[in-house]
Amino acid sequence: MLAERTGFIIWVSDVKAARNLEKYGSLHYISRRMHYAVMYVNADRAEETMKNIRRLSYVRKIERSYRNEIKTEYSSKGPDKAKFYGP
């Protein structure tokens, strides 16, 4: 079974050093222009991993991703307006 994952956006001052974040979790993306990295870690170890990452000298700020908390099931309560645009 797949483990529950949590995403972090990590703002860094040194992009080359940000590659070392791989040992803390799955490094998904590094933006060289905006100086941030996106990584995923197991949810049960997220707090202790965040403490360890925060201690690194090149880390400026850590933000938690709220993607798994956003509602993804939608319902249409109104009529479909696409039907009424016909000739």
PDB file of C-alpha atoms in Angstrom:
ATOM      1  CA  MET A   1       0.000   0.000   0.000  1.00  0.00           C
ATOM      2  CA  LEU A   2       1.186   3.530  -0.729  1.00  0.00           C
ATOM      3  CA  ALA A   3       2.260   5.702   2.179  1.00  0.00           C
ATOM      4  CA  GLU A   4       0.591   9.057   2.779  1.00  0.00           C
ATOM      5  CA  ARG A   5       2.830  11.817   1.434  1.00  0.00           C
ATOM      6  CA  THR A   6       3.190  15.493   2.321  1.00  0.00           C
ATOM      7  CA  GLY A   7       4.626  18.146   0.031  1.00  0.00           C
ATOM      8  CA  PHE A   8       7.008  20.926   1.013  1.00  0.00           C
ATOM      9  CA  ILE A   9       8.080  24.033  -0.867  1.00  0.00           C
ATOM     10  CA  ILE A  10      11.570  24.909   0.306  1.00  0.00           C
ATOM     11  CA  TRP A  11      12.999  28.345  -0.490  1.00  0.00           C
ATOM     12  CA  VAL A  12      16.796  28.145  -0.781  1.00  0.00           C
ATOM     13  CA  SER A  13      19.666  30.582  -1.153  1.00  0.00           C
ATOM     14  CA  ASP A  14      21.973  28.144  -2.987  1.00  0.00           C
ATOM     15  CA  VAL A  15      20.431  26.061  -5.778  1.00  0.00           C
ATOM     16  CA  LYS A  16      23.429  23.731  -6.107  1.00  0.00           C
ATOM     17  CA  ALA A  17      23.241  22.872  -2.422  1.00  0.00           C
ATOM     18  CA  ALA A  18      19.501  22.185  -2.782  1.00  0.00           C
ATOM     19  CA  ARG A  19      20.343  18.929  -4.540  1.00  0.00           C
ATOM     20  CA  ASN A  20      21.366  17.596  -1.125  1.00  0.00           C
ATOM     21  CA  LEU A  21      17.692  17.625  -0.119  1.00  0.00           C
ATOM     22  CA  GLU A  22      17.268  14.248  -1.844  1.00  0.00           C
ATOM     23  CA  LYS A  23      18.391  12.431   1.300  1.00  0.00           C
ATOM     24  CA  TYR A  24      15.360  13.797   3.215  1.00  0.00           C
ATOM     25  CA  GLY A  25      12.663  12.734   0.745  1.00  0.00           C
ATOM     26  CA  SER A  26      11.671  12.667  -2.916  1.00  0.00           C
ATOM     27  CA  LEU A  27      12.924  15.820  -4.586  1.00  0.00           C
ATOM     28  CA  HIS A  28      10.373  16.607  -7.281  1.00  0.00           C
ATOM     29  CA  TYR A  29      11.494  19.929  -8.781  1.00  0.00           C
ATOM     30  CA  ILE A  30      14.153  22.615  -8.339  1.00  0.00           C
ATOM     31  CA  SER A  31      13.608  26.093  -9.804  1.00  0.00           C
ATOM     32  CA  ARG A  32      16.935  27.696 -10.620  1.00  0.00           C
ATOM     33  CA  ARG A  33      15.412  31.067 -11.416  1.00  0.00           C
ATOM     34  CA  MET A  34      13.132  31.443  -8.390  1.00  0.00           C
ATOM     35  CA  HIS A  35      15.344  29.504  -5.928  1.00  0.00           C
ATOM     36  CA  TYR A  36      12.897  26.975  -4.532  1.00  0.00           C
ATOM     37  CA  ALA A  37      12.558  23.203  -4.432  1.00  0.00           C
ATOM     38  CA  VAL A  38       9.482  20.990  -4.214  1.00  0.00           C
ATOM     39  CA  MET A  39       9.819  17.733  -2.330  1.00  0.00           C
ATOM     40  CA  TYR A  40       7.580  15.031  -0.902  1.00  0.00           C
ATOM     41  CA  VAL A  41       8.143  13.151   2.370  1.00  0.00           C
ATOM     42  CA  ASN A  42       6.193  10.515   4.296  1.00  0.00           C
ATOM     43  CA  ALA A  43       3.453  12.158   6.348  1.00  0.00           C
ATOM     44  CA  ASP A  44       4.276  10.253   9.533  1.00  0.00           C
ATOM     45  CA  ARG A  45       7.852  11.649   9.563  1.00  0.00           C
ATOM     46  CA  ALA A  46       7.048  15.094   8.137  1.00  0.00           C
ATOM     47  CA  GLU A  47       7.554  17.118  11.332  1.00  0.00           C
ATOM     48  CA  GLU A  48      10.964  15.700  12.208  1.00  0.00           C
ATOM     49  CA  THR A  49      12.101  15.986   8.595  1.00  0.00           C
ATOM     50  CA  MET A  50      11.020  19.622   8.515  1.00  0.00           C
ATOM     51  CA  LYS A  51      13.052  20.343  11.668  1.00  0.00           C
ATOM     52  CA  ASN A  52      16.143  18.756  10.114  1.00  0.00           C
ATOM     53  CA  ILE A  53      15.746  20.665   6.848  1.00  0.00           C
ATOM     54  CA  ARG A  54      15.200  23.958   8.665  1.00  0.00           C
ATOM     55  CA  ARG A  55      18.648  23.610  10.280  1.00  0.00           C
ATOM     56  CA  LEU A  56      20.434  23.643   6.916  1.00  0.00           C
ATOM     57  CA  SER A  57      22.340  26.833   6.193  1.00  0.00           C
ATOM     58  CA  TYR A  58      21.024  27.314   2.636  1.00  0.00           C
ATOM     59  CA  VAL A  59      17.311  26.974   3.558  1.00  0.00           C
ATOM     60  CA  ARG A  60      15.505  30.315   3.906  1.00  0.00           C
ATOM     61  CA  LYS A  61      11.883  29.241   4.404  1.00  0.00           C
ATOM     62  CA  ILE A  62       9.741  26.078   4.322  1.00  0.00           C
ATOM     63  CA  GLU A  63       6.075  26.030   3.338  1.00  0.00           C
ATOM     64  CA  ARG A  64       3.786  23.041   3.563  1.00  0.00           C
ATOM     65  CA  SER A  65       1.733  22.158   0.510  1.00  0.00           C
ATOM     66  CA  TYR A  66      -2.016  22.000   1.092  1.00  0.00           C
ATOM     67  CA  ARG A  67      -2.706  20.111  -2.117  1.00  0.00           C
ATOM     68  CA  ASN A  68      -4.003  16.953  -0.441  1.00  0.00           C
ATOM     69  CA  GLU A  69      -6.448  19.024   1.667  1.00  0.00           C
ATOM     70  CA  ILE A  70      -8.153  20.699  -1.296  1.00  0.00           C
ATOM     71  CA  LYS A  71     -11.530  19.278  -2.294  1.00  0.00           C
ATOM     72  CA  THR A  72     -11.274  17.625  -5.705  1.00  0.00           C
ATOM     73  CA  GLU A  73     -14.826  16.315  -6.063  1.00  0.00           C
ATOM     74  CA  TYR A  74     -17.013  18.829  -7.845  1.00  0.00           C
ATOM     75  CA  SER A  75     -20.766  18.991  -8.308  1.00  0.00           C
ATOM     76  CA  SER A  76     -22.724  21.052 -10.792  1.00  0.00           C
ATOM     77  CA  LYS A  77     -25.759  22.522  -9.092  1.00  0.00           C
ATOM     78  CA  GLY A  78     -26.705  24.795 -11.974  1.00  0.00           C
ATOM     79  CA  PRO A  79     -27.657  23.987 -15.554  1.00  0.00           C
ATOM     80  CA  ASP A  80     -24.926  23.381 -18.091  1.00  0.00           C
ATOM     81  CA  LYS A  81     -24.605  26.671 -19.999  1.00  0.00           C
ATOM     82  CA  ALA A  82     -22.677  25.062 -22.843  1.00  0.00           C
ATOM     83  CA  LYS A  83     -25.930  23.537 -24.139  1.00  0.00           C
ATOM     84  CA  PHE A  84     -27.557  26.945 -24.635  1.00  0.00           C
ATOM     85  CA  TYR A  85     -24.929  28.432 -26.933  1.00  0.00           C
ATOM     86  CA  GLY A  86     -26.146  26.592 -30.022  1.00  0.00           C
ATOM     87  CA  PRO A  87     -27.584  28.393 -33.084  1.00  0.00           C
TER      88      PRO A  87
END
